[in-house]
Amino acid sequence: MNNNTSYGKKFALIFLTACVLVIGLFVIWLMAMVRDRESERVADNIVEQWGGEVYINGPYIKKGENSDQYFYPATMKCEARVNPTRLHRGIYEAEVFTTQINITGLFNFGGFNPDSLARQSKICIGLPQFRVLACDGLKIGDKTYKMESEDYGLYAIVEPADLQGEKSFSIDLKLKGSTSLRIAEVATRSEIIISGTAYNPSFDGDNLPLERSVTEDLFSACWVQDNSMSGESTRGYAKVDFLVGLDRYQKVARSVKYSFLIILLTFGAVLLVEHYSRRAISLFNYFLIGAALVLFYSLLLSLSEITVFGVAYLIASFMTILLVAIYMWKMMRSRKVGVLVGGILSLLYGVCYVMLSAATYALLIGNAILFAALAIAMYASLHRGSLRETQAIEP
Amino acid sequence: MSMNVEEESQELPVYTMQWLWKQIAWIIAMAVIFSLVGSAIGSVARERFWAELLTSRTWNMISGALTYRFAVITLTLATLMMIEVAYRKRINLLQYGLVAAALCLFFFMLLALAEIISFKAAYVVVSIMITGMIGIFVKAMTRSIKAAITAGAVLAAEYVAVLMLVSMGSMALLVGSLILFALIAVAMYFTVKLQIKDGELTLGR
C-alpha cells in the first residue's frame, strides 16, 4: 500500500486482514473448550473416587423397623464448617471438601406414648454412604448413643424410657464430599449455618438464606425455617453448591470473545498513526501486529495452566504490549508512536480484564478509565492552528 | 503566481452534493462498526446477568435500550453533519468517530451504573454526562455555543425518546412510529432549506 491508496480501499483490506486473523482466534478458542471438557471429565473422575453430594437428613425417630411413622425434633441448630482441598491430576484439578457438622436441638416428647413405640425403634440420620470420617455419639439428654451405619445413614436403637419430656440432643460429625452440601430442615424450627473457605459457592435451597456473605477468604450463610406458628409440616432444605472443576478455560474462552474488537481498535489506532505521520505501512505489517495480538490469547491459555488467571493475564499482556510497541517504534522511527500505541493497547487490555472479572465495582472502574481516555482523545483531535498546518482526515 | 493558486484553492467548494453522499456513507459505516461494539457491550451485560450481578428487570431494560443504538448513532452523526454545513467548520472523520465512541460509552456506563443504582436514575445520570461531553466537544470544534446547544438538545431528545420506548412495552410500536414520522418531517424540512449557493450547500436562513 502506498500513499495513493484511497482510504476506503485501505479500510476494506485491513478489515479483511482482521477476518483472516479470526481463524487463528477460533483455533485458540477451540483449544480452550477442548481442555475445559477434559478438565470436567477429570473432575468428575476425581469426585467419583472421593464422594459426591453430601445430604444430611436428621436426626429423626423412626417408630419401628418397617414403620413409616416418624417423629421430628422441635428445634434444631446445625452448624457446618466446610474445609476444601484441591486434588491434582496433571494440569487439572478438582476441589473437594471435608465438612465438620454439629447438630444440636430439642426433642419435645410431651404427650408421647412410649408404648406406641414398637421394638426396634430407632433414631436415624440420613447420610450418603461411606462418607462418614468421624462421628461422636448422639447425645440425648444425658445418655450417649453409639451410632451404627446402614445403607441410608446412621442409626441407633432407642429405649422408650429415655423419650420423656423435653430432651436436648447433640451430635458431631465429620464427612467428606464434593459438589454440594445439603442439609434438611427436619425440626419445626430449624436454623442452619454453613460457612467455610471454598471457592465460588452459590446458595440455594427451598428458600434462600436469610443472610449471606462472601468474601475472598470466607463465605457464610444462614437459613432459618420456622413452622411453629403456621403449623405446616413441609420440611425444606438448605443447600450450598461448590464449583468443583476449573473455571480458567471459561475465562480464556470469554476473553477470546472480545479479541476481534481489540484487533479492530488496534488496527484503527495504527491507521491513524500511519495517517498523521504520513508514512505508509504495508498490509503485511498490519498482519504481523494482528498475529501478535492473536498470540496473546495462546500465551494466556498456556500461562493460565501454570499460574493464577490474573497473573497469567498480566504476563501475557505485558509481553504482547511490549512487542507491538517496540515494533511500532522501530517502524515509525519515533518513540512517541511506540508509547502511544503501547498506551492504547494497555488501555484495551485493562478494560477487557475489568469486563472479565465478576467483581461488583469492576465495570465502574473500567468506565471511568474509558471516559477519561475518550475526553483526552477528543481534546487531542481538536485543530489548534489553521487547517493548512494540521492534517485533516478526508474521506 | 503563488497568490493566485492560494486564492483558487480557497474558493474550491467543500460542501458539495458529492461531499454529502460520501459523508452519509461514512456515517452509516461508522454506525455499523459501533453497533458491533454495542453488541459486545450487550454480551457483557448478559454475562453479568448470568453471574447474578444484574437483576432481570435491569437486564431487560438495558437490552431494550441497546436495540436503538444504531438509530441513535446515525441520528447524532447526521445532526453533526448538518451542524458542520450550517456553521461551515470542518469536522474530520476522527472527530465523527469519537462522537460515535461516546455514544457507545453511554451504554457501557449505563450498564455499570445500573448495577448499583436504579435503572432510571442511572439512565438520567449517564445521559447528562454523555450529552455534556458531546456538547462541550461540539463547542470546542465549532467555536459556537449555538451549535453545542443544538447538538445537546438533539441528544437529550434522543435519550428521552429511547427511555420512553424502553419503559413503554406494548405502546412502543405506536410511539416509535410517531417519532419516525416526525423525523421524516424534519428531514423533509431540511432538504427544503438546503440550497446550493456558489456550488456549495448552505442552510438557507
Coordinates of C-alpha atoms in Angstrom, one line a residue:
Chain A
M1 CA 0.0 0.0 0.0
N2 CA 1.4 3.4 -0.9
N3 CA 0.3 6.9 -0.2
N4 CA -2.1 6.9 -3.1
T5 CA -4.3 4.1 -1.9
S6 CA -7.7 5.5 -1.1
Y7 CA -9.0 5.3 2.5
G8 CA -12.0 3.2 1.5
K9 CA -9.7 0.5 0.0
K10 CA -7.4 0.6 3.0
F11 CA -10.2 0.2 5.4
A12 CA -11.5 -2.8 3.4
L13 CA -8.2 -4.5 3.2
I14 CA -7.4 -4.0 6.9
F15 CA -10.9 -5.4 7.8
L16 CA -10.2 -8.4 5.6
T17 CA -6.8 -9.0 7.4
A18 CA -8.7 -8.9 10.7
C19 CA -11.1 -11.5 9.4
V20 CA -8.2 -13.8 8.4
L21 CA -6.8 -13.5 11.9
V22 CA -10.1 -14.6 13.3
I23 CA -9.3 -18.1 12.1
G24 CA -6.4 -18.1 14.5
L25 CA -8.6 -16.9 17.3
F26 CA -11.1 -19.6 16.6
V27 CA -8.4 -22.3 16.8
I28 CA -7.3 -20.9 20.3
W29 CA -10.9 -20.8 21.4
L30 CA -11.4 -24.4 20.3
M31 CA -8.3 -25.5 22.3
A32 CA -9.6 -23.8 25.4
M33 CA -13.0 -25.5 25.0
V34 CA -11.4 -28.9 24.5
R35 CA -9.3 -28.5 27.6
D36 CA -12.4 -27.3 29.5
R37 CA -14.2 -30.5 28.6
E38 CA -11.2 -32.7 29.5
S39 CA -10.9 -30.8 32.8
E40 CA -14.6 -31.5 33.5
R41 CA -14.1 -35.2 32.8
V42 CA -11.1 -35.4 35.2
A43 CA -13.0 -33.5 37.8
D44 CA -15.9 -36.0 37.5
N45 CA -13.5 -38.9 37.8
I46 CA -11.8 -37.4 41.0
V47 CA -15.2 -36.7 42.5
E48 CA -16.3 -40.3 41.8
Q49 CA -13.5 -41.6 44.0
W50 CA -13.8 -39.0 46.7
G51 CA -17.5 -38.7 47.0
G52 CA -20.2 -36.5 45.6
E53 CA -23.0 -34.5 47.2
V54 CA -23.5 -34.6 50.9
Y55 CA -27.1 -34.7 52.0
I56 CA -27.8 -34.7 55.8
N57 CA -31.4 -35.6 56.8
G58 CA -31.9 -35.9 60.5
P59 CA -32.0 -36.6 63.3
Y60 CA -35.4 -38.1 63.4
I61 CA -37.1 -41.0 65.1
K62 CA -38.4 -43.9 63.2
K63 CA -41.1 -45.8 65.1
G64 CA -40.4 -49.4 64.4
E65 CA -38.5 -51.4 61.9
N66 CA -40.8 -51.3 59.0
S67 CA -42.8 -48.3 60.1
D68 CA -43.3 -45.2 58.1
Q69 CA -44.1 -43.1 61.1
Y70 CA -41.6 -40.6 62.0
F71 CA -41.1 -38.2 64.9
Y72 CA -39.1 -35.0 64.4
P73 CA -37.3 -32.6 66.7
A74 CA -38.9 -29.4 67.9
T75 CA -35.9 -27.2 67.3
M76 CA -32.6 -27.8 65.6
K77 CA -29.5 -25.8 65.0
C78 CA -26.9 -27.1 62.6
E79 CA -23.5 -25.6 62.1
A80 CA -21.5 -26.8 59.2
R81 CA -17.9 -25.8 58.5
V82 CA -16.6 -26.6 55.0
N83 CA -12.9 -27.1 54.5
P84 CA -11.9 -27.6 50.9
T85 CA -9.0 -29.5 49.5
R86 CA -7.7 -29.3 45.9
L87 CA -6.8 -32.7 44.4
H88 CA -4.5 -32.6 41.4
R89 CA -4.1 -34.7 38.4
G90 CA -1.6 -33.4 35.9
I91 CA -2.5 -29.9 35.0
Y92 CA -6.2 -30.4 36.0
E93 CA -7.6 -30.3 39.5
A94 CA -10.8 -30.6 41.4
E95 CA -12.0 -29.0 44.6
V96 CA -13.5 -31.4 47.2
F97 CA -14.2 -30.8 50.9
T98 CA -14.4 -32.3 54.3
T99 CA -17.1 -30.8 56.5
Q100 CA -17.4 -30.6 60.3
I101 CA -21.0 -30.7 61.3
N102 CA -22.5 -30.0 64.6
I103 CA -26.3 -30.5 65.1
T104 CA -27.9 -29.6 68.4
G105 CA -31.6 -29.2 69.3
L106 CA -34.5 -30.3 71.3
F107 CA -37.0 -33.2 71.1
N108 CA -40.3 -32.4 72.8
F109 CA -41.7 -35.8 73.8
G110 CA -44.6 -34.3 75.9
G111 CA -47.7 -36.4 75.3
F112 CA -45.7 -39.0 73.6
N113 CA -46.9 -42.5 74.4
P114 CA -43.9 -44.7 74.8
D115 CA -46.0 -47.8 74.3
S116 CA -46.7 -46.7 70.8
L117 CA -43.1 -47.5 70.1
A118 CA -42.7 -50.9 68.7
R119 CA -39.4 -52.7 69.4
Q120 CA -36.5 -51.7 67.2
S121 CA -37.5 -48.1 67.1
K122 CA -34.5 -46.1 66.2
I123 CA -33.2 -42.6 65.8
C124 CA -31.7 -42.0 62.4
I125 CA -29.7 -39.6 60.5
G126 CA -29.8 -40.0 56.7
L127 CA -26.4 -39.6 55.1
P128 CA -24.7 -40.6 51.9
Q129 CA -23.0 -44.0 52.2
F130 CA -19.3 -44.3 53.1
R131 CA -18.9 -40.6 53.7
V132 CA -18.5 -40.5 57.4
L133 CA -15.0 -39.9 58.5
A134 CA -15.8 -39.5 62.2
C135 CA -18.8 -39.5 64.4
D136 CA -19.1 -38.8 68.1
G137 CA -22.1 -40.5 69.5
L138 CA -25.5 -38.9 69.6
K139 CA -26.2 -37.5 72.9
I140 CA -29.9 -37.4 74.0
G141 CA -30.3 -35.8 77.4
D142 CA -27.5 -37.3 79.4
K143 CA -27.2 -40.5 77.6
T144 CA -24.8 -41.1 74.6
Y145 CA -25.9 -43.5 71.9
K146 CA -23.3 -45.0 69.7
M147 CA -24.4 -44.8 66.1
E148 CA -24.3 -47.7 63.7
S149 CA -24.2 -47.3 60.0
E150 CA -26.5 -48.7 57.4
D151 CA -27.3 -48.1 53.7
Y152 CA -29.2 -44.9 54.2
G153 CA -27.1 -43.5 57.1
L154 CA -26.6 -43.7 60.8
Y155 CA -28.9 -45.1 63.4
A156 CA -29.2 -46.1 67.0
I157 CA -31.9 -48.2 68.8
V158 CA -33.6 -46.0 71.4
E159 CA -35.0 -47.0 74.7
P160 CA -38.6 -45.7 75.3
A161 CA -37.7 -44.8 78.8
D162 CA -35.4 -42.1 77.6
L163 CA -38.0 -40.4 75.4
Q164 CA -39.9 -38.5 78.1
G165 CA -40.5 -34.8 78.4
E166 CA -38.0 -32.4 76.7
K167 CA -34.7 -33.9 75.8
S168 CA -31.9 -32.0 74.2
F169 CA -29.7 -33.7 71.6
S170 CA -26.4 -33.0 70.0
I171 CA -24.1 -34.8 67.6
D172 CA -20.8 -34.1 65.9
L173 CA -20.0 -35.5 62.5
K174 CA -17.1 -35.2 60.1
L175 CA -18.0 -36.0 56.5
K176 CA -16.3 -35.8 53.1
G177 CA -17.8 -34.9 49.8
S178 CA -17.8 -32.5 46.9
T179 CA -20.2 -30.6 44.6
S180 CA -22.7 -29.6 47.2
L181 CA -23.8 -29.7 50.8
R182 CA -27.5 -30.1 51.5
I183 CA -29.0 -30.1 55.0
A184 CA -32.6 -30.9 55.6
E185 CA -34.7 -28.7 57.9
V186 CA -36.2 -31.5 59.9
A187 CA -37.3 -29.6 63.0
T188 CA -40.3 -27.5 63.5
R189 CA -37.9 -24.6 63.9
S190 CA -34.6 -25.2 62.1
E191 CA -31.6 -22.9 61.9
I192 CA -28.7 -23.9 59.6
I193 CA -25.4 -22.0 59.3
I194 CA -23.0 -23.1 56.6
S195 CA -19.6 -21.5 56.4
G196 CA -16.1 -22.2 55.0
T197 CA -13.3 -21.2 52.7
A198 CA -14.4 -22.9 49.5
Y199 CA -14.1 -21.2 46.1
N200 CA -17.1 -19.8 44.3
P201 CA -20.1 -21.0 46.5
S202 CA -23.6 -20.4 45.4
F203 CA -26.5 -20.6 47.8
D204 CA -29.7 -22.5 47.2
G205 CA -32.4 -24.4 48.9
D206 CA -36.2 -24.4 49.2
N207 CA -35.8 -20.9 50.4
L208 CA -32.9 -18.6 50.1
P209 CA -30.6 -17.9 53.0
L210 CA -31.6 -15.1 55.4
E211 CA -28.1 -13.7 55.5
R212 CA -25.2 -14.4 53.3
S213 CA -21.7 -13.1 53.0
V214 CA -19.0 -14.0 50.5
T215 CA -15.5 -12.5 50.9
E216 CA -12.2 -13.6 49.4
D217 CA -11.4 -15.8 52.3
L218 CA -14.6 -16.8 53.9
F219 CA -18.2 -17.5 52.9
S220 CA -21.1 -17.9 55.3
A221 CA -24.9 -18.2 55.0
C222 CA -27.7 -18.7 57.5
W223 CA -31.1 -20.3 56.8
V224 CA -34.0 -20.2 59.2
Q225 CA -37.2 -22.1 58.7
D226 CA -39.8 -21.7 61.4
N227 CA -43.0 -23.7 61.1
S228 CA -44.2 -23.4 64.8
M229 CA -46.7 -20.6 64.0
S230 CA -48.0 -21.9 60.7
G231 CA -48.2 -25.4 61.8
E232 CA -47.1 -26.5 58.3
S233 CA -45.4 -29.9 58.1
T234 CA -43.4 -29.2 54.9
R235 CA -39.7 -29.6 55.5
G236 CA -37.3 -27.9 53.2
Y237 CA -33.6 -27.9 52.9
A238 CA -30.6 -25.6 52.7
K239 CA -28.0 -26.0 50.1
V240 CA -24.7 -24.7 49.0
D241 CA -23.2 -25.6 45.6
F242 CA -19.5 -25.5 45.0
L243 CA -17.5 -25.2 41.8
V244 CA -15.6 -28.5 41.5
G245 CA -13.5 -28.2 38.4
L246 CA -11.5 -25.3 36.9
D247 CA -13.0 -22.1 35.5
R248 CA -9.8 -20.8 33.9
Y249 CA -10.7 -22.2 30.5
Q250 CA -14.1 -20.5 30.6
K251 CA -12.3 -17.2 31.4
V252 CA -10.0 -17.6 28.5
A253 CA -12.9 -18.5 26.1
R254 CA -14.7 -15.4 27.3
S255 CA -11.7 -13.2 26.7
V256 CA -11.4 -14.5 23.2
K257 CA -14.9 -13.2 22.5
Y258 CA -13.6 -9.6 22.8
S259 CA -10.5 -10.3 20.8
F260 CA -12.0 -9.2 17.4
L261 CA -12.8 -5.8 18.9
I262 CA -9.3 -5.4 20.3
I263 CA -7.8 -6.2 16.9
L264 CA -10.0 -3.8 15.1
L265 CA -9.4 -1.0 17.5
T266 CA -5.6 -1.6 17.4
F267 CA -5.7 -1.5 13.6
G268 CA -7.7 1.7 13.8
A269 CA -5.0 3.2 16.1
V270 CA -2.2 2.1 13.7
L271 CA -4.2 3.5 10.7
L272 CA -4.4 6.9 12.5
V273 CA -0.6 6.8 13.3
E274 CA 0.0 6.0 9.6
H275 CA -2.1 8.9 8.5
Y276 CA -0.7 11.5 10.9
S277 CA 2.9 10.5 10.3
R278 CA 2.5 10.4 6.5
R279 CA 4.4 7.1 6.3
A280 CA 2.9 4.2 4.5
I281 CA 2.5 1.0 6.5
S282 CA 2.2 -2.1 4.4
L283 CA -0.6 -4.7 4.8
F284 CA 1.9 -7.3 5.9
N285 CA 2.9 -5.2 8.9
Y286 CA -0.8 -5.0 9.9
F287 CA -0.9 -8.8 9.6
L288 CA 2.1 -9.2 11.9
I289 CA 0.7 -6.8 14.5
G290 CA -2.6 -8.8 14.3
A291 CA -0.7 -12.1 14.7
A292 CA 1.0 -10.8 17.8
L293 CA -2.5 -9.9 19.2
V294 CA -3.7 -13.4 18.4
L295 CA -0.7 -14.9 20.1
F296 CA -1.6 -13.1 23.3
Y297 CA -4.5 -15.5 23.7
S298 CA -2.3 -18.5 23.1
L299 CA 0.0 -17.2 25.8
L300 CA -2.9 -16.5 28.1
L301 CA -4.2 -20.1 27.7
S302 CA -0.9 -21.7 28.4
L303 CA 0.2 -19.4 31.2
S304 CA -3.2 -19.8 33.0
E305 CA -2.5 -23.5 33.3
I306 CA 0.6 -22.8 35.4
T307 CA -0.4 -19.8 37.4
V308 CA -3.4 -17.9 38.6
F309 CA -5.5 -16.3 35.8
G310 CA -4.8 -12.7 36.9
V311 CA -1.0 -13.3 36.9
A312 CA -1.2 -15.1 33.5
Y313 CA -3.1 -12.2 32.0
L314 CA -0.6 -9.7 33.4
I315 CA 2.4 -11.5 31.9
A316 CA 0.8 -12.2 28.6
S317 CA -0.4 -8.6 28.1
F318 CA 2.9 -7.2 29.2
M319 CA 4.8 -9.3 26.6
T320 CA 2.4 -8.5 23.8
I321 CA 2.2 -4.8 24.5
L322 CA 6.0 -4.6 24.7
L323 CA 6.3 -6.4 21.4
V324 CA 3.8 -4.3 19.4
A325 CA 5.0 -1.0 21.0
I326 CA 8.7 -1.7 20.1
Y327 CA 7.7 -2.8 16.6
M328 CA 5.8 0.4 16.0
W329 CA 8.7 2.4 17.5
K330 CA 11.2 0.9 15.2
M331 CA 9.0 1.0 12.1
M332 CA 8.0 4.7 12.5
R333 CA 11.3 5.7 14.0
S334 CA 9.5 7.7 16.6
R335 CA 9.4 6.9 20.3
K336 CA 6.2 8.9 20.7
V337 CA 4.4 6.5 18.4
G338 CA 5.7 3.5 20.4
V339 CA 4.5 5.0 23.6
L340 CA 1.1 6.0 22.1
V341 CA 0.4 2.5 20.7
G342 CA 1.6 0.9 23.9
G343 CA -0.6 3.2 25.9
I344 CA -3.7 2.4 23.7
L345 CA -3.1 -1.4 23.9
S346 CA -2.6 -1.2 27.7
L347 CA -5.9 0.6 28.0
L348 CA -7.7 -2.0 25.8
Y349 CA -6.3 -5.0 27.7
G350 CA -7.0 -3.3 31.0
V351 CA -10.6 -2.6 30.2
C352 CA -11.0 -6.2 28.9
Y353 CA -9.7 -7.6 32.1
V354 CA -12.1 -5.5 34.0
M355 CA -15.0 -6.8 31.9
L356 CA -14.0 -10.4 32.6
S357 CA -13.8 -10.0 36.3
A358 CA -17.0 -10.5 38.2
A359 CA -16.3 -8.0 40.9
T360 CA -19.0 -5.6 41.8
Y361 CA -17.4 -2.3 41.0
A362 CA -15.2 -3.6 38.2
L363 CA -17.3 -2.2 35.4
L364 CA -17.5 1.2 37.1
I365 CA -13.7 1.5 37.2
G366 CA -13.4 0.4 33.5
N367 CA -15.9 3.0 32.5
A368 CA -14.2 5.8 34.4
I369 CA -10.9 4.9 32.6
L370 CA -12.7 4.8 29.2
F371 CA -14.5 8.2 29.8
A372 CA -11.2 9.8 30.7
A373 CA -9.5 8.3 27.6
L374 CA -12.3 9.5 25.3
A375 CA -12.1 13.0 26.8
I376 CA -8.3 13.1 26.2
A377 CA -8.8 11.8 22.6
M378 CA -11.4 14.4 21.9
Y379 CA -9.1 17.2 23.2
A380 CA -6.2 15.8 21.1
S381 CA -8.3 15.7 17.9
L382 CA -9.2 19.4 18.0
H383 CA -7.4 21.5 15.5
R384 CA -5.2 24.1 17.1
G385 CA -4.0 26.3 14.3
S386 CA -5.3 26.7 10.7
L387 CA -6.5 23.9 8.6
R388 CA -3.4 24.1 6.4
E389 CA -1.0 23.5 9.2
T390 CA -2.6 20.5 10.7
Q391 CA -3.7 17.4 8.8
A392 CA -7.4 16.6 8.4
I393 CA -8.6 13.2 7.6
E394 CA -10.7 13.5 4.4
P395 CA -12.8 10.8 3.0
Chain B
M1 CA 1.5 33.3 -9.2
S2 CA 1.6 31.6 -5.8
M3 CA -1.0 34.1 -4.6
N4 CA -3.4 33.1 -7.4
V5 CA -3.1 29.4 -6.6
E6 CA -3.9 30.1 -2.9
E7 CA -7.0 32.1 -3.8
E8 CA -8.2 29.4 -6.2
S9 CA -7.8 26.6 -3.7
Q10 CA -9.6 28.7 -1.1
E11 CA -12.5 29.1 -3.4
L12 CA -12.9 25.3 -4.1
P13 CA -16.3 24.3 -2.7
V14 CA -16.2 21.8 0.1
Y15 CA -19.8 21.1 0.9
T16 CA -20.9 19.8 -2.4
M17 CA -23.6 17.2 -3.0
Q18 CA -20.8 14.7 -3.6
W19 CA -19.5 15.5 -0.2
L20 CA -22.9 15.0 1.3
W21 CA -23.3 11.5 -0.2
K22 CA -19.8 10.5 0.9
Q23 CA -20.3 11.8 4.3
I24 CA -23.6 9.8 4.6
A25 CA -21.8 6.7 3.5
W26 CA -19.1 7.2 6.2
I27 CA -21.7 7.9 8.8
I28 CA -23.5 4.6 8.1
A29 CA -20.2 2.7 8.1
M30 CA -19.3 4.1 11.5
A31 CA -22.8 3.4 12.8
V32 CA -22.4 -0.3 11.7
I33 CA -19.0 -0.6 13.4
F34 CA -20.1 1.0 16.6
S35 CA -23.2 -1.1 16.6
L36 CA -20.9 -4.1 16.7
V37 CA -19.2 -2.6 19.7
G38 CA -22.7 -2.2 21.2
S39 CA -23.5 -5.9 20.7
A40 CA -20.2 -6.7 22.6
I41 CA -21.5 -4.5 25.4
G42 CA -24.7 -6.4 25.2
S43 CA -22.9 -9.7 25.7
V44 CA -21.0 -8.3 28.7
A45 CA -24.4 -7.3 30.1
R46 CA -25.7 -10.8 29.5
E47 CA -22.8 -12.4 31.3
R48 CA -23.2 -10.1 34.3
F49 CA -26.9 -11.1 34.4
W50 CA -25.9 -14.8 34.4
A51 CA -23.4 -14.1 37.1
E52 CA -26.3 -12.6 39.2
L53 CA -24.7 -9.2 39.3
L54 CA -27.6 -7.7 37.3
T55 CA -31.3 -8.1 38.1
S56 CA -33.6 -9.5 35.5
R57 CA -35.6 -6.2 35.1
T58 CA -32.5 -4.1 34.6
W59 CA -31.1 -6.5 32.1
N60 CA -34.3 -6.4 30.1
M61 CA -34.3 -2.6 30.1
I62 CA -30.6 -2.4 29.1
S63 CA -31.2 -4.9 26.3
G64 CA -34.2 -2.8 25.1
A65 CA -32.1 0.4 25.1
L66 CA -29.4 -1.3 23.2
T67 CA -31.8 -2.2 20.3
Y68 CA -31.9 1.5 19.5
R69 CA -28.1 2.0 19.3
F70 CA -27.9 2.1 15.5
A71 CA -30.6 4.7 15.2
V72 CA -29.1 6.9 18.0
I73 CA -25.6 6.8 16.4
T74 CA -26.9 7.5 12.9
L75 CA -29.1 10.4 14.0
T76 CA -26.5 12.0 16.1
L77 CA -23.8 11.8 13.4
A78 CA -26.3 13.2 10.8
T79 CA -27.0 16.1 13.2
L80 CA -23.3 16.6 13.4
M81 CA -23.1 16.7 9.6
M82 CA -25.9 19.4 9.5
I83 CA -24.0 21.4 12.1
E84 CA -20.9 21.2 10.0
V85 CA -22.7 22.5 6.9
A86 CA -24.6 25.2 8.9
Y87 CA -21.6 26.6 10.8
R88 CA -19.1 25.9 8.0
K89 CA -16.5 24.4 10.3
R90 CA -14.7 21.2 9.0
I91 CA -15.2 18.3 11.3
N92 CA -12.9 15.4 10.4
L93 CA -13.7 11.7 10.4
L94 CA -11.7 11.0 13.6
Q95 CA -14.0 13.5 15.4
Y96 CA -17.1 11.8 14.0
G97 CA -15.7 8.5 15.2
L98 CA -15.0 10.0 18.7
V99 CA -18.6 11.2 18.9
A100 CA -19.8 7.7 17.9
A101 CA -17.5 6.2 20.5
A102 CA -19.0 8.5 23.2
L103 CA -22.5 7.2 22.2
C104 CA -21.3 3.7 22.7
L105 CA -19.8 4.6 26.0
F106 CA -23.2 5.7 27.1
F107 CA -24.4 2.1 27.0
F108 CA -21.4 0.8 28.8
M109 CA -21.7 3.4 31.6
L110 CA -25.4 2.7 31.8
L111 CA -24.7 -1.0 32.4
A112 CA -22.0 -0.2 35.1
L113 CA -24.2 2.3 37.0
A114 CA -27.5 0.4 36.7
E115 CA -25.9 -2.5 38.7
I116 CA -25.6 -0.2 41.6
I117 CA -28.4 2.3 41.5
S118 CA -31.8 2.0 39.8
F119 CA -32.1 1.9 36.0
K120 CA -34.0 5.2 35.7
A121 CA -31.5 7.1 38.0
A122 CA -28.5 5.6 36.2
Y123 CA -30.1 6.5 32.8
V124 CA -30.6 10.1 33.8
V125 CA -27.0 10.5 35.2
V126 CA -25.3 8.9 32.2
S127 CA -27.4 10.8 29.6
I128 CA -26.5 14.1 31.3
M129 CA -22.8 13.1 31.3
I130 CA -22.6 12.0 27.7
T131 CA -24.8 14.9 26.4
G132 CA -22.5 17.3 28.3
M133 CA -19.4 15.6 27.0
I134 CA -20.5 15.7 23.3
G135 CA -21.9 19.3 23.8
I136 CA -18.6 20.6 25.1
F137 CA -16.8 18.8 22.2
V138 CA -19.1 20.4 19.6
K139 CA -18.5 23.8 21.2
A140 CA -14.7 23.2 21.0
M141 CA -14.9 22.1 17.4
T142 CA -17.2 24.8 16.0
R143 CA -16.4 27.6 18.5
S144 CA -20.1 28.3 18.6
I145 CA -22.3 27.8 21.7
K146 CA -25.4 27.7 19.5
A147 CA -24.1 24.6 17.7
A148 CA -23.4 23.0 21.0
I149 CA -26.9 23.7 22.3
T150 CA -28.4 22.3 19.1
A151 CA -26.4 19.1 19.4
G152 CA -27.2 18.9 23.1
A153 CA -30.9 19.4 22.5
V154 CA -31.0 16.7 19.8
L155 CA -29.1 14.2 22.1
A156 CA -31.4 15.0 25.0
A157 CA -34.5 14.4 22.8
E158 CA -33.0 11.1 21.6
Y159 CA -32.3 9.9 25.1
V160 CA -35.8 10.8 26.3
A161 CA -37.3 9.0 23.3
V162 CA -35.3 5.9 24.0
L163 CA -36.2 5.9 27.7
M164 CA -39.9 6.2 26.8
L165 CA -39.7 3.5 24.2
V166 CA -38.0 1.1 26.7
S167 CA -40.4 1.8 29.5
M168 CA -43.5 1.5 27.4
G169 CA -43.7 -2.1 26.4
S170 CA -46.6 -2.6 24.1
M171 CA -47.2 1.0 23.2
A172 CA -43.6 1.3 22.0
L173 CA -44.5 0.5 18.4
L174 CA -47.1 3.3 18.2
V175 CA -44.8 5.9 19.8
G176 CA -41.8 4.7 17.8
S177 CA -43.8 5.1 14.5
L178 CA -44.8 8.6 15.6
I179 CA -41.3 9.6 16.3
L180 CA -40.1 8.2 12.9
F181 CA -42.9 10.2 11.3
A182 CA -41.7 13.4 13.0
L183 CA -38.1 12.7 12.0
I184 CA -39.0 12.2 8.3
A185 CA -40.9 15.6 8.5
V186 CA -37.8 17.2 10.0
A187 CA -35.6 15.7 7.2
M188 CA -38.0 17.0 4.6
Y189 CA -37.8 20.4 6.2
F190 CA -34.0 20.3 6.0
T191 CA -34.0 19.3 2.3
V192 CA -36.1 22.3 1.5
K193 CA -33.8 24.6 3.4
L194 CA -30.6 23.2 1.9
Q195 CA -29.8 25.3 -1.1
I196 CA -26.8 25.3 -3.4
K197 CA -25.2 28.6 -3.5
D198 CA -21.9 29.1 -5.4
G199 CA -21.7 25.4 -5.9
E200 CA -21.8 24.8 -2.1
L201 CA -24.5 23.6 0.2
T202 CA -25.8 26.1 2.7
L203 CA -28.6 26.1 5.1
G204 CA -30.8 29.0 3.9
R205 CA -31.8 31.4 6.6

